[in-house]
Short mmCIF file of C-alpha atoms in Angstrom, two decimals:
data_model
loop_
_atom_site.label_atom_id
_atom_site.label_comp_id
_atom_site.label_asym_id
_atom_site.label_seq_id
_atom_site.Cartn_x
_atom_site.Cartn_y
_atom_site.Cartn_z
CA MET A 1 4.98 -35.79 -27.32
CA SER A 2 3.62 -32.57 -25.86
CA GLN A 3 5.84 -29.69 -24.82
CA THR A 4 5.86 -28.30 -21.30
CA LYS A 5 6.91 -24.86 -20.16
CA ASN A 6 7.73 -23.35 -16.78
CA PHE A 7 6.63 -19.79 -16.12
CA ASN A 8 8.87 -17.88 -13.72
CA LEU A 9 7.56 -14.97 -11.66
CA PRO A 10 8.61 -11.84 -13.60
CA ASP A 11 9.83 -8.60 -12.10
CA LEU A 12 6.51 -6.84 -11.68
CA GLY A 13 8.08 -3.44 -12.17
CA GLU A 14 8.73 -2.80 -8.48
CA GLY A 15 12.39 -3.83 -8.40
CA LEU A 16 11.58 -6.13 -5.47
CA PRO A 17 12.91 -9.64 -4.86
CA ASP A 18 9.52 -11.30 -4.27
CA ALA A 19 5.73 -11.00 -4.34
CA THR A 20 2.85 -12.61 -2.46
CA ILE A 21 0.14 -14.76 -4.05
CA VAL A 22 -3.30 -13.23 -3.51
CA GLU A 23 -5.54 -15.46 -5.60
CA TRP A 24 -5.21 -18.08 -8.32
CA PHE A 25 -7.74 -17.78 -11.13
CA VAL A 26 -7.17 -21.38 -12.26
CA LYS A 27 -6.44 -24.73 -10.69
CA GLU A 28 -4.23 -27.60 -11.71
CA GLY A 29 -5.76 -29.42 -14.66
CA ASP A 30 -7.57 -26.38 -16.06
CA VAL A 31 -7.03 -25.24 -19.64
CA ILE A 32 -6.09 -21.57 -19.94
CA LYS A 33 -5.63 -19.40 -23.00
CA LEU A 34 -2.89 -16.92 -23.78
CA ASP A 35 -3.15 -13.66 -21.77
CA GLU A 36 -6.10 -14.86 -19.66
CA PRO A 37 -5.80 -13.99 -15.94
CA LEU A 38 -3.57 -16.53 -14.19
CA VAL A 39 -2.93 -15.14 -10.71
CA SER A 40 -3.00 -11.89 -8.76
CA MET A 41 0.17 -11.02 -6.86
CA GLU A 42 0.65 -8.43 -4.14
CA THR A 43 3.77 -6.30 -4.30
CA ALA A 44 4.89 -3.48 -2.05
CA LYS A 45 2.55 -1.02 -3.79
CA ALA A 46 -0.33 -2.78 -5.50
CA VAL A 47 -2.11 -6.00 -6.33
CA VAL A 48 -0.95 -6.90 -9.84
CA GLU A 49 -2.72 -9.32 -12.15
CA VAL A 50 -0.38 -11.68 -14.01
CA PRO A 51 -1.68 -13.10 -17.32
CA SER A 52 -0.92 -16.53 -18.69
CA PRO A 53 2.11 -16.54 -21.02
CA VAL A 54 0.84 -19.52 -23.04
CA SER A 55 -2.26 -21.46 -24.01
CA GLY A 56 -2.52 -24.94 -22.60
CA LYS A 57 -3.16 -27.15 -19.60
CA VAL A 58 -2.06 -26.09 -16.12
CA LEU A 59 0.18 -28.84 -14.79
CA LYS A 60 1.38 -27.32 -11.52
CA LEU A 61 0.84 -24.18 -9.46
CA SER A 62 3.71 -23.24 -7.18
CA GLY A 63 2.23 -22.05 -3.92
CA ALA A 64 -1.12 -21.14 -2.43
CA ALA A 65 -2.74 -17.84 -1.49
CA GLY A 66 -0.53 -16.05 1.01
CA ASP A 67 2.71 -17.73 -0.08
CA ILE A 68 5.72 -15.56 -0.94
CA ILE A 69 7.31 -16.32 -4.31
CA PRO A 70 10.83 -15.01 -5.10
CA THR A 71 11.18 -13.13 -8.38
CA GLY A 72 12.52 -15.52 -11.01
CA SER A 73 11.21 -18.64 -9.30
CA VAL A 74 8.81 -21.03 -11.02
CA LEU A 75 5.26 -19.79 -10.62
CA ALA A 76 3.40 -22.32 -12.79
CA SER A 77 4.01 -25.13 -15.27
CA PHE A 78 2.01 -25.68 -18.46
CA GLU A 79 1.49 -28.30 -21.12
CA ILE A 80 1.36 -26.25 -24.30
CA ASP A 81 -1.56 -26.88 -26.63
CA PRO A 82 -0.40 -26.29 -30.23
CA ASN A 83 -4.01 -26.01 -31.37
CA LEU A 84 -4.58 -22.86 -29.30
CA PRO A 85 -3.13 -19.37 -29.92
CA GLN A 86 0.44 -18.93 -28.71
CA ARG A 87 2.69 -15.89 -28.54
CA ALA A 88 5.18 -15.63 -31.37
CA ASP A 89 8.81 -16.20 -30.41
CA GLY A 90 9.75 -12.66 -31.42
CA GLN A 91 7.25 -11.03 -29.09
CA ASP A 92 8.85 -9.92 -25.83
CA THR A 93 6.46 -9.71 -22.90
CA GLY A 94 9.03 -9.22 -20.19
CA HIS A 95 8.06 -12.57 -18.67
CA SER A 96 10.70 -15.07 -17.73
CA HIS A 97 10.11 -18.61 -18.92
CA GLY A 98 11.91 -21.89 -18.50
CA HIS A 99 11.43 -24.79 -20.89
CA ALA A 100 11.18 -28.30 -19.59
CA PRO A 101 12.97 -30.93 -21.72
CA ALA A 102 11.12 -31.76 -24.93
CA PRO A 103 12.21 -34.46 -27.40
CA THR A 104 11.12 -32.61 -30.53
CA ALA A 105 10.48 -29.04 -31.59
CA ALA A 106 6.94 -27.84 -31.26
CA ALA A 107 4.88 -27.35 -34.38
CA PRO A 108 4.72 -23.79 -35.75
CA THR A 109 2.14 -21.78 -33.89
CA PRO A 110 -0.35 -19.47 -35.52
CA PRO A 111 0.06 -15.74 -34.97
CA PRO A 112 -1.44 -14.50 -31.71
CA ILE A 113 -4.95 -13.18 -31.78
CA PRO A 114 -5.05 -9.56 -30.60
CA THR A 115 -7.21 -9.01 -27.57
CA ALA A 116 -9.08 -5.83 -26.82
CA SER A 117 -8.11 -4.04 -23.63
CA PRO A 118 -11.09 -3.26 -21.44
CA THR A 119 -11.45 0.37 -20.57
CA ALA A 120 -10.65 1.11 -16.98
CA ALA A 121 -13.66 2.37 -15.10
CA PRO A 122 -13.33 5.95 -13.86
CA ALA A 123 -12.73 6.33 -10.16
CA VAL A 124 -15.58 7.90 -8.20
CA ALA A 125 -14.39 10.08 -5.32
CA GLU A 126 -16.47 10.28 -2.18
CA GLU A 127 -17.19 13.88 -1.19
CA ALA A 128 -17.25 12.98 2.47
CA LYS A 129 -13.57 12.01 2.36
CA ALA A 130 -12.60 15.41 1.03
CA GLU A 131 -13.69 17.13 4.24
CA ARG A 132 -12.40 14.76 6.90
CA ASP A 133 -9.31 15.42 8.98
CA ASP A 134 -5.94 13.86 8.22
CA ALA A 135 -5.46 10.33 9.50
CA GLY A 136 -2.86 7.67 8.96
CA THR A 137 0.50 9.44 8.99
CA VAL A 138 3.52 7.88 10.62
CA VAL A 139 7.26 8.27 10.80
CA GLY A 140 9.33 7.12 7.84
CA ALA A 141 9.24 6.96 4.07
CA MET A 142 9.40 4.45 1.25
CA GLN A 143 10.58 4.42 -2.31
CA SER A 144 9.46 2.54 -5.38
CA SER A 145 10.11 2.38 -9.08
CA ASN A 146 8.28 4.43 -11.70
CA ALA A 147 6.49 1.47 -13.28
CA VAL A 148 2.72 1.85 -13.42
CA HIS A 149 0.27 -1.04 -13.35
CA THR A 150 -3.32 -0.44 -14.40
CA GLU A 151 -5.83 -2.59 -12.57
CA GLN A 152 -8.80 -3.79 -14.56
CA ALA A 153 -12.02 -5.30 -13.28
CA LEU A 154 -12.24 -8.85 -14.60
CA ALA A 155 -15.00 -11.39 -14.04
CA VAL A 156 -13.76 -14.43 -12.13
CA GLY A 157 -16.24 -16.90 -10.73
CA GLY A 158 -19.10 -14.72 -11.96
CA VAL A 159 -17.91 -11.71 -9.94
CA LYS A 160 -16.34 -8.65 -11.55
CA ALA A 161 -13.70 -6.84 -9.45
CA VAL A 162 -10.17 -5.52 -9.69
CA PRO A 163 -7.39 -7.51 -7.96
CA ALA A 164 -7.06 -4.97 -5.13
CA VAL A 165 -10.75 -5.39 -4.28
CA ARG A 166 -10.38 -9.18 -4.28
CA ALA A 167 -7.38 -8.92 -1.97
CA THR A 168 -9.26 -6.67 0.44
CA ALA A 169 -12.26 -9.00 0.44
CA ARG A 170 -10.01 -11.92 1.31
CA LYS A 171 -8.43 -9.99 4.20
CA LEU A 172 -11.81 -8.88 5.56
CA GLY A 173 -13.40 -12.31 5.13
CA VAL A 174 -16.00 -11.10 2.63
CA ASP A 175 -17.58 -13.40 0.05
CA LEU A 176 -17.57 -11.35 -3.17
CA SER A 177 -20.37 -13.42 -4.67
CA ARG A 178 -22.70 -12.14 -1.95
CA VAL A 179 -21.73 -8.45 -2.17
CA ARG A 180 -24.09 -5.99 -3.86
CA ALA A 181 -22.08 -4.42 -6.69
CA THR A 182 -22.44 -0.69 -7.33
CA GLY A 183 -19.50 -0.14 -9.69
CA ALA A 184 -19.49 0.43 -13.43
CA ASP A 185 -20.63 -2.56 -15.49
CA GLY A 186 -21.62 -4.43 -12.34
CA ALA A 187 -18.14 -4.42 -10.79
CA VAL A 188 -17.71 -4.77 -7.03
CA THR A 189 -15.92 -1.70 -5.66
CA MET A 190 -13.72 -1.24 -2.60
CA ALA A 191 -16.55 0.67 -0.92
CA ASP A 192 -18.93 -2.27 -1.57
CA VAL A 193 -16.54 -4.68 0.15
CA LYS A 194 -15.96 -2.44 3.16
CA GLN A 195 -19.71 -1.84 3.52
CA ALA A 196 -20.39 -5.58 3.40
CA ALA A 197 -17.68 -6.20 5.99
CA ALA A 198 -19.15 -3.54 8.28
CA ASN A 199 -22.68 -4.91 7.92
CA GLY A 200 -21.63 -8.54 8.16
CA THR A 201 -23.93 -9.40 5.27
CA ALA A 202 -21.42 -11.34 3.17
CA LYS A 203 -19.20 -13.28 5.52
CA LEU A 204 -16.94 -15.78 3.83
CA GLY A 205 -18.13 -19.34 4.41
CA ALA A 206 -21.45 -18.30 5.94
CA ALA A 207 -24.40 -20.49 5.00
CA PRO A 208 -27.05 -18.87 2.83
CA ALA A 209 -30.30 -17.89 4.46
CA PRO A 210 -32.70 -20.85 4.63
CA VAL A 211 -35.84 -20.72 2.51
CA ALA A 212 -39.27 -20.75 4.08
CA ALA A 213 -39.91 -24.33 3.00
CA ALA A 214 -37.03 -25.48 5.15
CA ALA A 215 -39.13 -24.88 8.26
CA TYR A 216 -41.48 -27.67 7.17
CA ALA A 217 -38.79 -30.20 6.33
CA ALA A 218 -38.99 -33.47 8.22
CA PRO A 219 -36.52 -33.56 11.12
CA ALA A 220 -33.66 -36.02 10.82
CA PRO A 221 -33.60 -38.95 13.26
CA ALA A 222 -31.81 -38.19 16.51
CA GLN A 223 -29.33 -41.04 16.05
CA VAL A 224 -28.21 -39.59 12.68
CA SER A 225 -27.65 -35.98 13.78
CA ALA A 226 -25.98 -36.80 17.08
CA PRO A 227 -22.59 -37.92 15.68
CA VAL A 228 -22.04 -34.68 13.69
CA GLN A 229 -22.49 -32.41 16.70
CA SER A 230 -19.18 -30.88 17.78
CA GLU A 231 -17.95 -31.44 21.30
CA ALA A 232 -18.37 -28.59 23.77
CA ARG A 233 -15.21 -26.51 24.22
CA THR A 234 -13.64 -26.68 27.67
CA PRO A 235 -10.65 -25.02 29.31
CA LEU A 236 -9.65 -28.38 30.81
CA SER A 237 -7.54 -31.05 29.16
CA ALA A 238 -8.38 -34.75 29.15
CA ALA A 239 -6.44 -35.02 32.40
CA GLY A 240 -8.60 -32.35 34.00
CA LYS A 241 -5.88 -29.67 33.98
CA PRO A 242 -6.35 -26.16 32.53
CA MET A 243 -5.08 -25.72 29.00
CA ARG A 244 -4.71 -22.82 26.57
CA THR A 245 -7.63 -22.32 24.22
CA GLN A 246 -8.56 -19.74 21.62
CA PRO A 247 -11.78 -18.84 19.81
CA PRO A 248 -12.23 -20.38 16.36
CA GLY A 249 -10.72 -18.33 13.56
CA VAL A 250 -8.46 -16.24 15.80
CA VAL A 251 -4.79 -16.24 14.87
CA ALA A 252 -2.62 -17.24 17.80
CA LYS A 253 -0.51 -14.40 19.13
CA GLY A 254 3.22 -14.79 19.37
CA GLN A 255 3.43 -17.03 16.33
CA PRO A 256 6.03 -15.95 13.73
CA GLU A 257 4.62 -15.04 10.34
CA PRO A 258 6.42 -13.76 7.24
CA LEU A 259 6.04 -10.11 6.36
CA LYS A 260 4.32 -9.58 3.03
CA GLY A 261 3.77 -6.87 0.47
CA VAL A 262 4.08 -3.34 1.81
CA ARG A 263 5.34 -4.32 5.26
CA ARG A 264 8.00 -6.57 3.74
CA ASN A 265 9.33 -3.72 1.61
CA MET A 266 9.10 -1.30 4.53
CA ALA A 267 11.37 -3.56 6.58
CA ARG A 268 13.95 -3.64 3.78
CA VAL A 269 13.82 0.11 3.13
CA MET A 270 14.11 1.06 6.79
CA ALA A 271 17.05 -1.29 7.35
CA ASP A 272 18.79 0.06 4.25
CA ALA A 273 18.23 3.67 5.36
CA HIS A 274 19.57 2.89 8.84
CA SER A 275 22.77 1.47 7.36
CA LYS A 276 23.45 4.43 5.05
CA VAL A 277 22.19 7.68 6.57
CA VAL A 278 23.91 9.70 9.32
CA PRO A 279 20.74 11.06 10.98
CA THR A 280 20.55 14.04 13.31
CA THR A 281 17.29 15.42 14.71
CA LEU A 282 16.34 18.90 15.90
CA ASN A 283 13.19 19.56 17.95
CA ASP A 284 11.26 22.72 18.76
CA ASP A 285 7.71 24.03 19.18
CA ALA A 286 5.88 26.23 16.68
CA ASP A 287 3.62 28.76 18.40
CA ILE A 288 0.27 28.91 16.54
CA HIS A 289 -1.52 31.14 19.06
CA ALA A 290 -2.18 33.76 16.35
CA TRP A 291 -3.99 31.36 13.99
CA LEU A 292 -7.39 32.48 12.75
CA PRO A 293 -10.28 29.98 12.77
CA GLY A 294 -10.41 27.66 9.78
CA ASN A 295 -6.67 27.05 9.32
CA ASP A 296 -5.91 23.58 7.88
CA VAL A 297 -3.07 22.05 9.92
CA THR A 298 -1.68 19.96 7.08
CA ALA A 299 -1.93 22.80 4.58
CA ARG A 300 -0.04 25.10 6.96
CA LEU A 301 2.63 22.46 7.61
CA VAL A 302 3.12 21.93 3.87
CA ARG A 303 3.33 25.68 3.26
CA SER A 304 5.89 26.10 6.03
CA ILE A 305 8.03 23.33 4.54
CA VAL A 306 7.87 25.06 1.16
CA VAL A 307 8.92 28.39 2.68
CA ALA A 308 11.76 26.77 4.62
CA ALA A 309 12.94 24.78 1.59
CA GLN A 310 13.12 27.93 -0.49
CA LYS A 311 15.17 29.68 2.20
CA VAL A 312 17.45 26.67 2.85
CA PRO A 313 17.74 24.68 -0.42
CA ALA A 314 20.21 22.24 1.13
CA MET A 315 17.33 20.53 2.94
CA ASN A 316 15.23 20.11 -0.23
CA ALA A 317 17.80 17.94 -1.93
CA TRP A 318 18.96 14.44 -2.85
CA PHE A 319 22.31 13.04 -1.79
CA ASP A 320 24.26 10.21 -3.44
CA GLY A 321 26.48 8.66 -0.80
CA GLU A 322 28.37 6.53 -3.30
CA ALA A 323 29.28 9.31 -5.72
CA LEU A 324 29.25 12.02 -3.01
CA THR A 325 27.07 14.29 -5.12
CA ARG A 326 24.18 16.53 -4.12
CA THR A 327 21.16 17.57 -6.21
CA LEU A 328 19.30 20.72 -5.19
CA HIS A 329 15.72 20.95 -6.42
CA ALA A 330 13.94 24.06 -7.63
CA GLN A 331 10.51 22.48 -7.07
CA VAL A 332 9.23 21.16 -3.75
CA ASP A 333 7.64 17.70 -3.99
CA ILE A 334 6.60 16.56 -0.52
CA GLY A 335 6.18 12.89 0.37
CA ILE A 336 3.13 12.58 2.63
CA ALA A 337 3.44 9.55 4.92
CA VAL A 338 0.17 7.58 5.02
CA ASP A 339 -0.32 4.70 7.44
CA THR A 340 -2.56 1.77 6.45
CA ASP A 341 -3.32 -1.66 7.84
CA ASP A 342 -1.06 -3.10 5.14
CA GLY A 343 1.88 -0.84 5.97
CA LEU A 344 3.37 2.53 5.11
CA PHE A 345 2.82 4.40 1.85
CA VAL A 346 4.47 7.72 0.97
CA PRO A 347 2.74 9.32 -2.04
CA ALA A 348 4.23 12.51 -3.45
CA LEU A 349 2.40 15.84 -3.35
CA ARG A 350 3.89 17.30 -6.54
CA ASN A 351 4.74 20.98 -6.97
CA ALA A 352 3.66 21.87 -3.47
CA ASP A 353 5.35 25.25 -3.96
CA MET A 354 2.66 26.12 -6.54
CA LEU A 355 -0.38 25.09 -4.47
CA ASP A 356 -2.58 27.20 -2.23
CA ALA A 357 -4.29 25.85 0.88
CA ARG A 358 -7.22 24.45 -1.10
CA GLY A 359 -4.96 22.81 -3.66
CA ILE A 360 -2.91 21.20 -0.89
CA ARG A 361 -6.03 19.83 0.81
CA GLU A 362 -7.44 18.45 -2.45
CA GLY A 363 -4.11 16.89 -3.34
CA VAL A 364 -3.68 15.21 0.05
CA ASN A 365 -7.25 13.87 -0.03
CA ARG A 366 -6.75 12.50 -3.54
CA LEU A 367 -3.51 10.75 -2.62
CA ARG A 368 -4.96 9.24 0.55
CA GLU A 369 -8.03 7.96 -1.28
CA GLN A 370 -5.88 6.35 -3.96
CA VAL A 371 -3.70 4.72 -1.31
CA GLU A 372 -6.70 3.33 0.55
CA SER A 373 -8.19 1.88 -2.64
CA ARG A 374 -4.76 0.64 -3.77
CA SER A 375 -5.30 2.40 -7.09
CA ILE A 376 -2.34 4.77 -6.82
CA ALA A 377 0.29 4.56 -9.56
CA ALA A 378 3.77 3.46 -8.50
CA SER A 379 5.17 6.63 -10.08
CA GLU A 380 3.30 8.63 -7.41
CA LEU A 381 5.18 6.81 -4.64
CA SER A 382 8.66 8.03 -5.50
CA GLY A 383 10.61 11.09 -6.54
CA TYR A 384 9.68 13.41 -3.67
CA THR A 385 12.34 15.88 -2.53
CA ILE A 386 11.47 16.04 1.18
CA SER A 387 8.83 14.30 3.29
CA LEU A 388 6.32 14.99 6.07
CA SER A 389 5.05 12.68 8.80
CA ASN A 390 2.10 14.13 10.68
CA PHE A 391 2.15 11.46 13.38
CA GLY A 392 0.61 13.89 15.88
CA MET A 393 -2.82 13.03 14.45
CA PHE A 394 -2.51 9.93 16.66
CA ALA A 395 -0.22 10.78 19.57
CA GLY A 396 3.30 11.83 20.44
CA ARG A 397 5.20 15.11 20.66
CA TYR A 398 8.64 14.56 19.20
CA ALA A 399 10.20 11.80 17.12
CA THR A 400 13.25 10.83 15.12
CA PRO A 401 11.71 10.35 11.66
CA VAL A 402 13.68 8.14 9.27
CA VAL A 403 15.39 9.78 6.31
CA VAL A 404 15.27 7.47 3.30
CA PRO A 405 17.89 8.10 0.62
CA PRO A 406 18.21 9.94 -1.65
CA CYS A 407 16.26 12.54 0.38
CA VAL A 408 18.21 14.69 2.83
CA ALA A 409 15.45 15.57 5.30
CA ILE A 410 12.08 14.65 6.76
CA VAL A 411 9.77 16.73 8.99
CA GLY A 412 7.70 15.22 11.80
CA ALA A 413 4.76 17.07 13.37
CA GLY A 414 3.60 16.00 16.83
CA ARG A 415 0.31 16.40 18.63
CA ALA A 416 -0.66 20.06 19.24
CA ARG A 417 -1.00 21.13 22.86
CA HIS A 418 -1.37 24.20 25.03
CA GLN A 419 1.51 25.41 27.15
CA MET A 420 2.20 28.43 29.34
CA THR A 421 4.19 31.02 27.38
CA PRO A 422 5.90 34.07 28.93
CA VAL A 423 4.60 37.36 27.51
CA MET A 424 5.05 41.01 28.43
CA GLY A 425 3.61 41.40 31.91
CA GLY A 426 2.96 37.72 32.67
CA VAL A 427 2.18 34.38 31.01
CA GLU A 428 -0.45 33.13 28.55
CA ALA A 429 -1.66 29.73 27.42
CA HIS A 430 -0.55 29.33 23.80
CA LYS A 431 -1.22 26.44 21.45
CA VAL A 432 1.93 24.93 19.96
CA ILE A 433 2.81 22.21 17.44
CA PRO A 434 5.90 20.14 18.30
CA LEU A 435 8.25 19.82 15.31
CA SER A 436 11.04 17.33 14.64
CA VAL A 437 13.40 17.66 11.69
CA THR A 438 15.72 14.76 10.90
CA PHE A 439 18.43 15.40 8.32
CA ASP A 440 21.32 13.46 6.82
CA HIS A 441 24.40 15.08 8.33
CA ARG A 442 26.50 13.93 5.38
CA ALA A 443 24.63 16.36 3.13
CA ALA A 444 23.50 19.21 5.39
CA THR A 445 25.01 21.08 8.30
CA GLY A 446 23.48 21.62 11.70
CA GLY A 447 23.19 25.32 10.93
CA GLU A 448 21.25 24.66 7.73
CA ALA A 449 18.87 22.35 9.58
CA ALA A 450 18.39 24.89 12.36
CA ARG A 451 17.67 27.71 9.91
CA PHE A 452 15.20 25.42 8.09
CA LEU A 453 13.38 24.71 11.36
CA ARG A 454 13.38 28.41 12.28
CA ALA A 455 11.84 29.30 8.91
CA MET A 456 9.08 26.73 9.46
CA MET A 457 8.32 28.08 12.91
CA ASP A 458 8.19 31.68 11.68
CA ASP A 459 5.74 30.81 8.91
CA LEU A 460 3.54 28.76 11.25
CA ALA A 461 3.41 31.68 13.67
CA LEU A 462 1.55 33.82 11.12
CA ALA A 463 -2.19 34.29 11.57
CA SER A 464 -3.01 32.85 8.14
#
């Protein structure tokens, strides 16, 4: 009698309680081999491809695309094929498995066949992105573990693409099989998918263009085609009264839907921060009237944070509320809040205290590009010592940014504006940047926060 095995969703290295199914690469009844792609799962940081833990027949798949699976729950069930390669019992993959009852022990399995790891294609940066203004920064911050997942472009259904690209295509309604691939080895890239979505040339479910010969095909009899025609939509019910309608394919508003991936983790992190931190916010305006042309706003904000952190180390610190310990940092690693359609990411700009204006700009552009392509390593999304939310790129003057432990402080920059400023002999119109500094009052005093804000304002007041 054959042996069956349950495969439980492993901890994908994020330390999160669940993950969302993006795409199954098999269906029930298929035969899959050891380490072949089984499913892609979306976590708070990335789309992770999960390989099959065994070789055999797929008996059951737990859930469909979009379903949330708790870590440790059954993801799939297999009927093990002893004639195919299996992983030796002594090999630990980190996967969690559950055995279904089996009357007899399985026959000894041959040693696993080593598989070659495909080389990850190098990322190609777009020069245009390097010059554009900052966009997508919001209040708050997020943490993650240091585990790194490398995405590899695998051919599924004749289309080669990494899991993040497949997830984006699904969200944008793009049929990958109809997208012109420009990546290495014929892989579909994120840019290819976004271009196809913008052009509308590869809509999911769209019928292929008819061939010329179709114009000469004999028309079907009227009595045959009539029944398949859909009824005309009307705002009236059968009783003749108005009723609510919506266009096809539009999700009804007001309907509850579960948060997934990044947004799901954001909700947890924000709630946890709210329950632990004692936040206090100071606001003021930095006068930038003396700025010379060509100043980069983000670069100047980062530099001012570095200067202030060096003058007031208590704000560039971590605080452990359980042990009541504080860690002051010699380096300044700034978490740059980046807003996306999927939710909030906070990549770390490492060693900001060693970067000049150009290095800061290049670093911010690199982090934002990696976030947008979902290629950023999880290790780049944690470990920052203080964070910056440049929400003023959208709107708003002041805010109460959320401090996420273990950090002690976060800086928020509002939308720059002109205001009348008293000067010797009258008033002048000066440009100012509204600043908000939220700090954990358990770890820093009001005086330290005020001196930090003053140091930022003094540095921003310089011409360059």
